[in-house]
Coordinates of C-alpha atoms and ligand atoms in Angstrom, one line a residue:
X1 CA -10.0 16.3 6.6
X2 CA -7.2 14.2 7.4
X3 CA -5.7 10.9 5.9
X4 CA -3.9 8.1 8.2
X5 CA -2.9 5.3 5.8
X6 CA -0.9 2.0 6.9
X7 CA 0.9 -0.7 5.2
X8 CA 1.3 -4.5 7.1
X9 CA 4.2 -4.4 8.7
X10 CA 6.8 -7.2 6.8
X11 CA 8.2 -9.9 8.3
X12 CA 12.0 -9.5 8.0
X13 CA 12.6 -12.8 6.8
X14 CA 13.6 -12.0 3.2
X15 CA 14.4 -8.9 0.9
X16 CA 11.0 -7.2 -0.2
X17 CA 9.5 -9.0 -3.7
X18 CA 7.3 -6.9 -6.1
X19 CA 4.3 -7.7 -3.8
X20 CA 5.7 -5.8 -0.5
X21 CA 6.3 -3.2 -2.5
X22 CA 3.2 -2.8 -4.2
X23 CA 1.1 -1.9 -1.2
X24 CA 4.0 0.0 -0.3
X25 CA 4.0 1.9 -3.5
X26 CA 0.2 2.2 -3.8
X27 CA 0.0 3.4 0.3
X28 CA 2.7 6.0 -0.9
X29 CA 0.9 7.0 -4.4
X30 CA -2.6 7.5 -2.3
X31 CA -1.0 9.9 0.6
X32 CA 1.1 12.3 -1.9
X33 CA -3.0 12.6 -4.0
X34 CA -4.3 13.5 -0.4
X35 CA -1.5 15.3 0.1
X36 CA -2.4 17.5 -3.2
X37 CA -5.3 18.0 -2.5
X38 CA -4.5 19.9 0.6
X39 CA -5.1 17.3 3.3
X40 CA -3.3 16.5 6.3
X41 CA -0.9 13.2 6.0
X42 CA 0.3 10.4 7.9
X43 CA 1.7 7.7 6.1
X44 CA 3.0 4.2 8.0
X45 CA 5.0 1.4 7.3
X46 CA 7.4 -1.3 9.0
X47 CA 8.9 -4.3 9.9
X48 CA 7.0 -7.0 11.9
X49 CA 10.2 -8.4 13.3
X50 CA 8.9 -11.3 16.0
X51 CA 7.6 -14.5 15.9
X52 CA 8.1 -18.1 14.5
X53 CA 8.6 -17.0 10.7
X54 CA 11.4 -14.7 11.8
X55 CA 13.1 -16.7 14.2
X56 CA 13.1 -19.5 11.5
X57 CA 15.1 -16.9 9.0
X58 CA 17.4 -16.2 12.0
X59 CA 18.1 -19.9 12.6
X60 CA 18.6 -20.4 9.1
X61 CA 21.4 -18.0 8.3
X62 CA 23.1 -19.2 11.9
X63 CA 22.4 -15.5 13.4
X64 CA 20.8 -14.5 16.4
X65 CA 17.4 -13.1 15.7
X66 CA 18.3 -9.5 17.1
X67 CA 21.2 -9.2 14.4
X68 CA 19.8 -10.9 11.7
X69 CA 16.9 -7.9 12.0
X70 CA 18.7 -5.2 12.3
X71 CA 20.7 -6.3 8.8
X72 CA 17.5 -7.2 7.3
X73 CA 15.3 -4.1 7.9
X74 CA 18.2 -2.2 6.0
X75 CA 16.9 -4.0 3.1
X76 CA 13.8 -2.6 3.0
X77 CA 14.7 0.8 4.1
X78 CA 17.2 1.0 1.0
X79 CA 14.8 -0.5 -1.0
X80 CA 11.6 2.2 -0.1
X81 CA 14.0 5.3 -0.3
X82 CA 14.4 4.0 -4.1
X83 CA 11.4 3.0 -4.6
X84 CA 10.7 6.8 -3.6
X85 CA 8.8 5.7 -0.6
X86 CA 7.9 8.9 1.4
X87 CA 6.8 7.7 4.4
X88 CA 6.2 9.4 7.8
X89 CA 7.2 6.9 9.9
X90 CA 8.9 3.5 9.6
X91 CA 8.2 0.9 12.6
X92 CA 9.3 -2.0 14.0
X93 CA 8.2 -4.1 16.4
X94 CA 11.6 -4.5 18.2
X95 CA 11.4 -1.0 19.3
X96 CA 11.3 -0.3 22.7
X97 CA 8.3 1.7 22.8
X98 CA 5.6 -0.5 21.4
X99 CA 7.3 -3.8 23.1
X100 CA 6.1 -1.6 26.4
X101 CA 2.6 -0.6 24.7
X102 CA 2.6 -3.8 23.8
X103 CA 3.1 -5.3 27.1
X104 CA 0.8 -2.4 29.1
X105 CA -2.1 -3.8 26.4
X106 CA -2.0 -7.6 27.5
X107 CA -1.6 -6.3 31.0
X108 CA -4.9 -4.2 30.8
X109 CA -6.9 -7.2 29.0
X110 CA -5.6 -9.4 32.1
X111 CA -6.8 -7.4 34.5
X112 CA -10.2 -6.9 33.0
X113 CA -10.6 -10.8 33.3
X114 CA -10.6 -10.9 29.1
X115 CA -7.3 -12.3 29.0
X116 CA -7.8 -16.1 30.5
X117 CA -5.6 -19.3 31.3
X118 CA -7.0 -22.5 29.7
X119 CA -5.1 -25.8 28.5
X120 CA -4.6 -26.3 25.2
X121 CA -5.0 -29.5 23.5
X122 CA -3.3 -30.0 19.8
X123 CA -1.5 -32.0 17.5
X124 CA 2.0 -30.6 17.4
X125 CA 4.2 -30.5 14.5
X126 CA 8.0 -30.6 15.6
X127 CA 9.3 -30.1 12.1
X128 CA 7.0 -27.1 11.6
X129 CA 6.7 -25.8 15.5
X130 CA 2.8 -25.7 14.1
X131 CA -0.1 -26.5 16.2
X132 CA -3.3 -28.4 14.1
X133 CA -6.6 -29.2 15.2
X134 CA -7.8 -32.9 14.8
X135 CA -9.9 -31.5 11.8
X136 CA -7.2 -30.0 10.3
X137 CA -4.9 -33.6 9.9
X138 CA -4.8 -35.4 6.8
X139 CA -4.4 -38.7 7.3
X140 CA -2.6 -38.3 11.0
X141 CA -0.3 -36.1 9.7
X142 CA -0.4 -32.1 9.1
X143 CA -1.3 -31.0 6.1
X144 CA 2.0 -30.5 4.7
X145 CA 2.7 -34.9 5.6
X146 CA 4.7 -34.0 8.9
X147 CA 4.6 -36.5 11.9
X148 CA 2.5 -35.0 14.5
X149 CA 2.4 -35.3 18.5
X150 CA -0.6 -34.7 20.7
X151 CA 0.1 -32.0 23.1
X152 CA -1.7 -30.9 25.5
X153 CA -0.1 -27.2 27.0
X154 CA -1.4 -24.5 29.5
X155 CA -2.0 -21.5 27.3
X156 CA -3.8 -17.5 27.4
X157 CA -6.2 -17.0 25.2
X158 CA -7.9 -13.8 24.3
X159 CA -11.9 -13.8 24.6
X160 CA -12.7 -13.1 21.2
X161 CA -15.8 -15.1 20.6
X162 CA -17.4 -11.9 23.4
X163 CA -17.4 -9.9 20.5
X164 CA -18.9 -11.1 17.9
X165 CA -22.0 -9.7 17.8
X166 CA -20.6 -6.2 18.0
X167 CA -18.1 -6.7 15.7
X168 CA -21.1 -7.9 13.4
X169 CA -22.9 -4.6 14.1
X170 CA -20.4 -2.6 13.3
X171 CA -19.7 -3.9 9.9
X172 CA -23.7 -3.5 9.0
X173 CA -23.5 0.1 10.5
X174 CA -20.5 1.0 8.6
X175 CA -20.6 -0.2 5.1
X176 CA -16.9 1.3 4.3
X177 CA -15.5 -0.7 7.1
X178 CA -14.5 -3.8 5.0
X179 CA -14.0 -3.3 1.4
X180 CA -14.3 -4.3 -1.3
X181 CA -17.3 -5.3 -0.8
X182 CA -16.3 -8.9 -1.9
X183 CA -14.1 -9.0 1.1
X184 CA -16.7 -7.8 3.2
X185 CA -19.0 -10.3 2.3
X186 CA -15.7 -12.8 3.1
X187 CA -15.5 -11.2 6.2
X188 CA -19.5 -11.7 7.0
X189 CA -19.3 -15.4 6.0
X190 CA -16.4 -15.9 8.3
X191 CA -18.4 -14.7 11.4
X192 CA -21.6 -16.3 10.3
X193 CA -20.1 -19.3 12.1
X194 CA -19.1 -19.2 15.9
X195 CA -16.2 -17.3 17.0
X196 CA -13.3 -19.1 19.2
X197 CA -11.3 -17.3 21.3
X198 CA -7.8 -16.3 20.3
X199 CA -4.8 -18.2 21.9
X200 CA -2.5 -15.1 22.4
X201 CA 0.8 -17.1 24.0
X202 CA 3.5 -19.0 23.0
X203 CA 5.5 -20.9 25.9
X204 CA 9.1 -19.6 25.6
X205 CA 10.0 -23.4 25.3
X206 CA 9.3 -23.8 21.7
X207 CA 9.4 -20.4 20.8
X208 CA 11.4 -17.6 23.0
X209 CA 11.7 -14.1 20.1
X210 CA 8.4 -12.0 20.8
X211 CA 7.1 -9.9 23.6
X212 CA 6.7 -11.4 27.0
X213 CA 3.7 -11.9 28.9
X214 CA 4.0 -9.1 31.7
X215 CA 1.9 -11.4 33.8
X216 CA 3.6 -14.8 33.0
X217 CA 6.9 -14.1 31.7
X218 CA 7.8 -17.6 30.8
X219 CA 5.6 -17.2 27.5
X220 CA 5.7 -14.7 24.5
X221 CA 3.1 -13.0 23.0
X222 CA 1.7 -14.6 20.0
X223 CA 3.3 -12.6 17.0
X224 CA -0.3 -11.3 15.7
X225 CA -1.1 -10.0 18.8
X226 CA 2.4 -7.8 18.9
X227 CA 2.2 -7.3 15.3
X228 CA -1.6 -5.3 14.6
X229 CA -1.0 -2.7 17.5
X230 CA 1.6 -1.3 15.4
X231 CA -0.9 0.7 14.0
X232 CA -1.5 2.5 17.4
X233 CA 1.2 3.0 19.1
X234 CA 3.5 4.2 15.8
X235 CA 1.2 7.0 16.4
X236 CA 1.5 7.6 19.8
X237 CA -1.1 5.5 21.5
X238 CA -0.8 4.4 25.1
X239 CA 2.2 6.9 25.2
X240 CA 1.6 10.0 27.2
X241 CA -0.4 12.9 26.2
X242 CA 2.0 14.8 24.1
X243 CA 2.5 11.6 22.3
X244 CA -1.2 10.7 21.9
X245 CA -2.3 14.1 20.3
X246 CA -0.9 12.3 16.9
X247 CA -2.9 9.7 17.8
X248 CA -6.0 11.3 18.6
X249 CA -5.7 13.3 15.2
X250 CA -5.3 10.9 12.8
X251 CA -6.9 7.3 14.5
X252 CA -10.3 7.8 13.6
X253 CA -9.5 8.5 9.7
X254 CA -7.1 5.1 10.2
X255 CA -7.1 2.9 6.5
X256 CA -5.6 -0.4 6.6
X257 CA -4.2 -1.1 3.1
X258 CA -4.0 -4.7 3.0
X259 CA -3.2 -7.9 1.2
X260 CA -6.5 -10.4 0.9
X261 CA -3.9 -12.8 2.5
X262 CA -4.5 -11.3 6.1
X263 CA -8.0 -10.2 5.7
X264 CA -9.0 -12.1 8.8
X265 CA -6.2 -10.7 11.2
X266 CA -7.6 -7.2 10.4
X267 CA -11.4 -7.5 10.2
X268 CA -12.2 -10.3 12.9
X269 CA -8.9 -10.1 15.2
X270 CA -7.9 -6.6 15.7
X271 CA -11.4 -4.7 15.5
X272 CA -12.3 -7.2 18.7
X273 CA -9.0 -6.5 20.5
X274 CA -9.8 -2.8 19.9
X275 CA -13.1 -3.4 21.5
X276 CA -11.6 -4.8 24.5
X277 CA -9.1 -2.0 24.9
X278 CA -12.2 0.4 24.4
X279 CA -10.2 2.2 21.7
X280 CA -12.6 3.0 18.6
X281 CA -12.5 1.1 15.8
X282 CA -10.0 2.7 12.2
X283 CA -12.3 3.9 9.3
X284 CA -11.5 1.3 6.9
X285 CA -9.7 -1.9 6.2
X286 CA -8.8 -2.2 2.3
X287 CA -7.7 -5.5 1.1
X288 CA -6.3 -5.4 -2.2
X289 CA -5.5 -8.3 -4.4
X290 CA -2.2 -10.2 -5.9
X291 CA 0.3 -9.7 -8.2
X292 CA 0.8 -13.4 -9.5
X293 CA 3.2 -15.5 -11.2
X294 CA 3.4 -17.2 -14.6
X295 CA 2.0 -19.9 -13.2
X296 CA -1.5 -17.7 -12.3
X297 CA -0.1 -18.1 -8.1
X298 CA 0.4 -15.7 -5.9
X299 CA 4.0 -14.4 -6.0
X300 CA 5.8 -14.8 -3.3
X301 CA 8.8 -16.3 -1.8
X302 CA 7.8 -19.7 -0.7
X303 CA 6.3 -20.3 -4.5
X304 CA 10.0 -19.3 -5.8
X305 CA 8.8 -16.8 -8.5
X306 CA 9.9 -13.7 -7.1
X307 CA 10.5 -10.3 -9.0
X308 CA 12.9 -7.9 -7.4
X309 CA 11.3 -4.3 -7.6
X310 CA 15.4 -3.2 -8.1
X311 CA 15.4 -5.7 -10.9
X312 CA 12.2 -3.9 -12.6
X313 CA 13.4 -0.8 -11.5
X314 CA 16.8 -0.9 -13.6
X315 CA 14.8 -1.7 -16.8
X316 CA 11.8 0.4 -16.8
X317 CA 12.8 3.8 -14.0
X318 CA 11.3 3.8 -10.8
X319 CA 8.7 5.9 -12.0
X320 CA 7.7 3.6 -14.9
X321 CA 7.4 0.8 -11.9
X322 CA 5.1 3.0 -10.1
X323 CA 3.1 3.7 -12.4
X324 CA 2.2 -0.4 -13.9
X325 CA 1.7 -1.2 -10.2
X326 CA -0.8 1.5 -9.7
X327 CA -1.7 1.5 -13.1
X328 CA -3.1 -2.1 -14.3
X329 CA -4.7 -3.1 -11.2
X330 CA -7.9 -2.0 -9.9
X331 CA -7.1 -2.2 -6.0
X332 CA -8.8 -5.3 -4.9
X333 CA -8.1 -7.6 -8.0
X334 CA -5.6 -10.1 -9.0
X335 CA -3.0 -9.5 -11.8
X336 CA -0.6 -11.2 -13.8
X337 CA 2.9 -9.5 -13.1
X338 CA 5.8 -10.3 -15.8
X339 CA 8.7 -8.0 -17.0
X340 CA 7.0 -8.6 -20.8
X341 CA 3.5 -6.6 -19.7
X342 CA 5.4 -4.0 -17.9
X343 CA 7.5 -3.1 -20.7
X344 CA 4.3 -3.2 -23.4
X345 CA 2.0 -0.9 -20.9
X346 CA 4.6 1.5 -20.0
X347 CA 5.7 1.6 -24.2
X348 CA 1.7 2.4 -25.2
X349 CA 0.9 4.5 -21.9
X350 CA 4.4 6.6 -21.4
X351 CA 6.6 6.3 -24.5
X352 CA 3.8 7.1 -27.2
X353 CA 1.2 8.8 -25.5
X354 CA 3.0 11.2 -22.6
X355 CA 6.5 10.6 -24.0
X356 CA 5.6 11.7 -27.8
X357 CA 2.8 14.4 -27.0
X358 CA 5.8 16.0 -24.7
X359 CA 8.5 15.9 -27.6
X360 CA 5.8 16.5 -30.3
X361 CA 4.8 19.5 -29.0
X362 CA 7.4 21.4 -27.2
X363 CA 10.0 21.2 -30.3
X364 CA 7.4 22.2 -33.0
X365 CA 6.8 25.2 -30.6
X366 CA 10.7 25.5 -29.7
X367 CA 11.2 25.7 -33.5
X368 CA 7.9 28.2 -34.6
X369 CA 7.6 29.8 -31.4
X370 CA 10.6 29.9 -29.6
X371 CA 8.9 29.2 -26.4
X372 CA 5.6 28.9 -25.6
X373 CA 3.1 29.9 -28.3
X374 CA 0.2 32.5 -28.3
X375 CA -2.8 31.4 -26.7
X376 CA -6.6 31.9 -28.0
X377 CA -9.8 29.7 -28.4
X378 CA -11.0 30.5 -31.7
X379 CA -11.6 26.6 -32.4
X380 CA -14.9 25.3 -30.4
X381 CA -12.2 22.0 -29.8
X382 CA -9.8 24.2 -28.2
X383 CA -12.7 25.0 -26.2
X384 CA -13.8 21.7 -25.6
X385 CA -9.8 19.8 -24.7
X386 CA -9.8 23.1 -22.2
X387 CA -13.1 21.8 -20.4
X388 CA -12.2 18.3 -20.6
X389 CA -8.9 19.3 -18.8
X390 CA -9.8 21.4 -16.2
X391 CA -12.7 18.9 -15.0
X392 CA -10.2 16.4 -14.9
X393 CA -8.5 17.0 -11.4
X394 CA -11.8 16.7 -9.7
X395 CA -12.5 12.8 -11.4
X396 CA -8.8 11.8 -10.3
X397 CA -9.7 13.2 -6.6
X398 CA -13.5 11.5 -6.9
X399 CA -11.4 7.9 -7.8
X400 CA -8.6 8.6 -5.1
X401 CA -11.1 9.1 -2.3
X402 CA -13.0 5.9 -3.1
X403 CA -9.4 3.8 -3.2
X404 CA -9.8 3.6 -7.0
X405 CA -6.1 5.1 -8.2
X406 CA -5.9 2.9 -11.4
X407 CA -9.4 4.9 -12.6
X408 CA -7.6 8.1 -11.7
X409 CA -5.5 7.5 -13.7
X410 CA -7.3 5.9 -16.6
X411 CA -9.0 10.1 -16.8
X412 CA -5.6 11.5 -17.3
X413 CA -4.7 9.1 -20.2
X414 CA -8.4 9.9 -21.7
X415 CA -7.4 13.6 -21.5
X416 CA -3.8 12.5 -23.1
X417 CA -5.7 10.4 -25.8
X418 CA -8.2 13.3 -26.8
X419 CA -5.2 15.8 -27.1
X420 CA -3.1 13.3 -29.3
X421 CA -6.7 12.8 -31.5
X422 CA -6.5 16.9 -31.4
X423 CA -3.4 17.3 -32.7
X424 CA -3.7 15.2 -35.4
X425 CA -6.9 16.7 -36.1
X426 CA -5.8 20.4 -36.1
X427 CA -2.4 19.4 -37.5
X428 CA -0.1 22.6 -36.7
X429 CA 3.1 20.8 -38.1
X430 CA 0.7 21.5 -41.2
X431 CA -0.9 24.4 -40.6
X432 CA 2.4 26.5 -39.0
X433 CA 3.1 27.4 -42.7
X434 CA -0.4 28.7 -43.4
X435 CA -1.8 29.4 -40.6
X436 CA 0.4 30.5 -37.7
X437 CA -2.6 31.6 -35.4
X438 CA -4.4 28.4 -35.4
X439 CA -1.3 26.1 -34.9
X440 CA -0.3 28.5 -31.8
X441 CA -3.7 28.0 -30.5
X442 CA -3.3 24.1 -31.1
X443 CA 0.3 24.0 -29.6
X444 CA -0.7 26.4 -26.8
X445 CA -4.0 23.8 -25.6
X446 CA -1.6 21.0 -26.0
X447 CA 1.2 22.5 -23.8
X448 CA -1.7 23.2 -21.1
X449 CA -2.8 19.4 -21.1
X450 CA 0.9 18.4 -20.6
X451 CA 1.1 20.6 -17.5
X452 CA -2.1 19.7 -16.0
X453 CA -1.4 16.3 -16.3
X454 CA 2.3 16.6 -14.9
X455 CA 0.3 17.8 -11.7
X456 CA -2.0 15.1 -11.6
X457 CA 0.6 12.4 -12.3
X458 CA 2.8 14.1 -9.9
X459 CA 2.1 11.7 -6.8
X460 CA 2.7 8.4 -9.3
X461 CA 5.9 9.7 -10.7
X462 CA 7.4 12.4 -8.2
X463 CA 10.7 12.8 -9.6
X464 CA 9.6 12.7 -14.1
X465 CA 6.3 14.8 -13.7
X466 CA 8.8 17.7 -11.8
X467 CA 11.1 17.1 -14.9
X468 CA 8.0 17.7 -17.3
X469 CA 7.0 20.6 -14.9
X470 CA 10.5 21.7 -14.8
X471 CA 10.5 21.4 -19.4
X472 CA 7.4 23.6 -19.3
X473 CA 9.1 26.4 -17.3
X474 CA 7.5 25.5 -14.2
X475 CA 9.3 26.0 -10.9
X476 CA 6.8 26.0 -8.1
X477 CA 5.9 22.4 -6.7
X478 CA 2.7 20.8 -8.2
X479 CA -0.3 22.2 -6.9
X480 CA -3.8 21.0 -7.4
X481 CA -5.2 24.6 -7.9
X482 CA -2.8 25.0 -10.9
X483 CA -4.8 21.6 -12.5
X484 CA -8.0 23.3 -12.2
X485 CA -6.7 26.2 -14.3
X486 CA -6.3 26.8 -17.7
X487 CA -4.0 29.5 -19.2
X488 CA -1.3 29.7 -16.5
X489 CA 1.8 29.1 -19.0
X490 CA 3.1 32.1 -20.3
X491 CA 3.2 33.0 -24.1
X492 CA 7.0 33.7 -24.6
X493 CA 8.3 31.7 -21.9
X494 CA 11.1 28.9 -22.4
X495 CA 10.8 25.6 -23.1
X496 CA 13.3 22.4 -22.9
X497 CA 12.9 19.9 -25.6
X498 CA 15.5 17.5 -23.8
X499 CA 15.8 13.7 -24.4
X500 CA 12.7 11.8 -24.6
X501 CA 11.2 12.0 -21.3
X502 CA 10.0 7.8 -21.7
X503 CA 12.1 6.1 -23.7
X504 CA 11.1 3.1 -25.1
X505 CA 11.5 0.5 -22.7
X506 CA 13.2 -2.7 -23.5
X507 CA 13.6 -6.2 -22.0
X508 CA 17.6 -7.0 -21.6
X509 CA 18.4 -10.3 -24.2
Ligands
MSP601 N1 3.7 -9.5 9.0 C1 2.5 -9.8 8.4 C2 1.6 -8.6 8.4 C3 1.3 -8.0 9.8 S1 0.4 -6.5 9.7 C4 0.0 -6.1 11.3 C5 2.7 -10.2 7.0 N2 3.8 -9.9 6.4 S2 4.3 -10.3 4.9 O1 5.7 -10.0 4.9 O2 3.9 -11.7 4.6 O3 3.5 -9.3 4.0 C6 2.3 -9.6 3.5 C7 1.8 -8.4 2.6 O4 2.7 -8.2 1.5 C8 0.4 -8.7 2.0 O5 -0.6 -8.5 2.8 C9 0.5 -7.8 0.8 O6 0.2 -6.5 1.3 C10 1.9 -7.9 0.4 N3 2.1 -9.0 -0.6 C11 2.9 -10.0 -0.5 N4 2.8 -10.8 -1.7 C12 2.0 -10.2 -2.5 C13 1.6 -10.4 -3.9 N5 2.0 -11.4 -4.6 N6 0.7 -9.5 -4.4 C14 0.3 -8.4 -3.8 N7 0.6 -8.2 -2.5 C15 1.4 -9.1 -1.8 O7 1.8 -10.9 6.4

């Protein structure tokens, strides 16, 4: 088995907001569970670096396009490698390579007569640089009230519509193709109606930074068009055969992790380009949902209400931020995002439950024990906190491999919950003076939650679960073998109490 996972690539307009790094974060939290598990990895992200948006961004801060991407993509570079971002490759669509891919592609689809020359006939929007359709003015103007011009302009346009059937097909034959299901059923609505064909050029005249037409070089590429092969040819594709065998490991297990924003780009769009390039179809397009404002709309930078992830990341640990993000959605919904609910989950998830089963436990058996305790399973709850523990790894890898990482880990605070109700049931602060036996045993089954957890949290908070590892005496890297096992810490062995591990988070005044 083998796990291919993509991000979109980002326009480099701006610095990434808390959505960017969401998928980012969730794209990265799914490949270190596959990873675990002992699959095979690939894990992409980017910049998508041409096109109108970017060009406006340039224009705007007075710098050529070319420099003003190179300074922006730094942004997001820094911001990944703090985010602890662990990806395998980081693309952008300025890079030499895929231009070329990019340019053999159109050349291919133009010599296959699927790539054809038509005129064009809009309502143009200086302002904007926006084309409308008649249908799409409201009241002569475009729909956000800018003077309009009718244009009429030669343009290539890809022959989508060809497809539709078989792209139909494909989604009825492969029920995982689109999901959720809700977006499926978007997807299916969408195609219910008529496909056009896809206008794939930009004259150079009104917009010159993208990837020329090798067979009319005075147009560009429309930015779409450059932008979805990413997912190829950062893998090798169209690249040689030594290049290609990444490719031809890892294409067919392909996921798309998506916003719903550009649900139609990947499920109508790209599947039918791939058709026409004959190049099979990825496994799965994934379109999750959005993080929104106060105001209940999406975040993002043209609404103003943007939160930095370095902002959140100050006040709550990086690890604290990936865990909300993966935490309080469940992928494919909307969620209200504010620095107030991040600070309340993390204080009931992290602080109290992880953070005070950790201190609780380790310093009573620092103190009684010097270390770790005895073990034994005199007490049928022992017994049962053991089974409910062990089973555990295999319901976080059931959620992972249907995209559901918030129910993951929703069974690893169920085991944390149970062992807090254990401990207070069983009591060894109590029954250390009475009863040394039973509170070892107690102490000892808590100890062994707290380490299988650290291994099943371990791809959500990399750096504090090898600190919790690291407390319990644990120096080999989390291993998913070691989850399914109980017993493997060793009566006598050290432990570090330390600091709390999650301290109470708090908003700045
Ligand atoms: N460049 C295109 C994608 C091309 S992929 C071949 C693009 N870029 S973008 O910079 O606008 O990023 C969009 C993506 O950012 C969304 O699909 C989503 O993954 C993420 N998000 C941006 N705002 C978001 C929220 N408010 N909530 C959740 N995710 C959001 O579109």
């Amino acid at each position: 088995m083998s796990f291919y996972i993509t991000t979109p690539i980002y326009y480099v307009n701006d610095a990434p907001h808390i959505g960017h790094a969401y998928t980012t974060i969730v794209a990265d939290v799914l490949t270190r569970y596959h990873k675990l598990f002992g699959e095979e990895t690939y894990f992409l992200t980017g910049t998508d670096e041409h096109g109108q948006k970017v060009q406006s961004a340039a224009d705007a801060r007075g710098l050529d396009p070319q420099t003003h991407v190179d300074e922006l993509v730094e942004r997001f570079r820094d911001i990944w490698k703090e985010l602890e971002i662990d990806y395998d490759f980081f693309i952008r669509t300025t890079m030499p390579f895929h231009k070329q891919v990019v340019q053999d592609c159109l050349q291919k689809l133009y010599d296959k007569g699927e790539i054809y020359e038509d005129s064009y006939e809009g309502w143009y929007s200086v302002s904007e640089e926006m084309f409308y359709s008649e249908r799409e003015l409201v009241d002569g103007k475009s729909p956000q009230g800018k003077e309009v011009k009718k244009i009429t302009e030669k343009n290539y346009f890809f022959k989508m519509s060809k497809y539709q059937d078989q792209l139909l097909k494909h989604i009825e034959d492969n029920p995982q193709f689109i999901q959720p299901d809700t977006k499926k059923n978007e997807v299916l609505g969408f195609l219910a109606k008529p496909l056009t064909d896809l206008c794939i050029s930009r004259p150079k005249s009104r917009l010159a930074w993208g990837v020329e037409l090798p067979f009319d070089r005075s147009y560009v590429t429309y930015v779409w068009f450059d932008a979805l092969l990413n997912y190829a040819t950062a893998i090798g594709y169209g690249q040689g055969a030594e290049k290609e065998q990444l490719f031809n490991k890892f294409w067919k297990d392909a996921i798309h992790l998506i916003g719903k924003d550009i649900l139609t780009t990947h499920s109508v769009y790209w599947p039918t380009m791939l058709m026409a390039l004959e190049i099979p179809l990825p496994k799965q397009i994934f379109a999750h949902g959005w993080w929104l404002n106060e105001d209940d709309a999406k975040m993002s930078k043209s609404e103003g209400k943007v939160v930095s992830p370095l902002d959140m990341k100050d006040i709550v640990g990086v690890d604290g931020l990936r865990y909300f993000l993966t935490r309080e959605i469940y992928l494919g919904n909307d969620a209200k995002f504010s620095k107030e609910l991040v600070v309340s989950k993390l204080n009931a998830e992290l602080a109290n439950n992880l953070g005070n089963l950790m201190s609780r436990t380790v310093k009573l058996a620092c103190k009684n024990f010097d270390g770790v305790p005895p073990s034994s399973l005199k007490d049928a709850r022992t017994s049962g906190l053991m089974e409910l523990a062990v089973g555990t790894a295999k319901r976080v890898k059931q959620e992972i491999d249907t995209m559901s990482p918030n129910t993951a880990l929703g069974h690893v605070v169920d085991l944390l919950d149970a062992t807090n109700k254990y401990l207070d049931e069983l009591a060894p602060w109590k029954t250390v003076k009475e009863d040394k036996d039973a509170a070892a045993e107690s102490l000892y089954a808590a100890l062994e939650v707290l380490r299988i957890s650290a291994v099943l949290l371990s791809p959500v908070m990399p750096s504090k679960m090898n600190e919790l590892l690291e407390r319990l005496g644990i120096t080999a890297p989390a291993d998913i073998a070691a989850a399914e096992k109980w017993g493997i810490l060793e009566p006598g062995a050290a432990l570090v109490a330390g600091d709390p591990l999650f301290p109470r988070a708090e908003l700045p005044s």
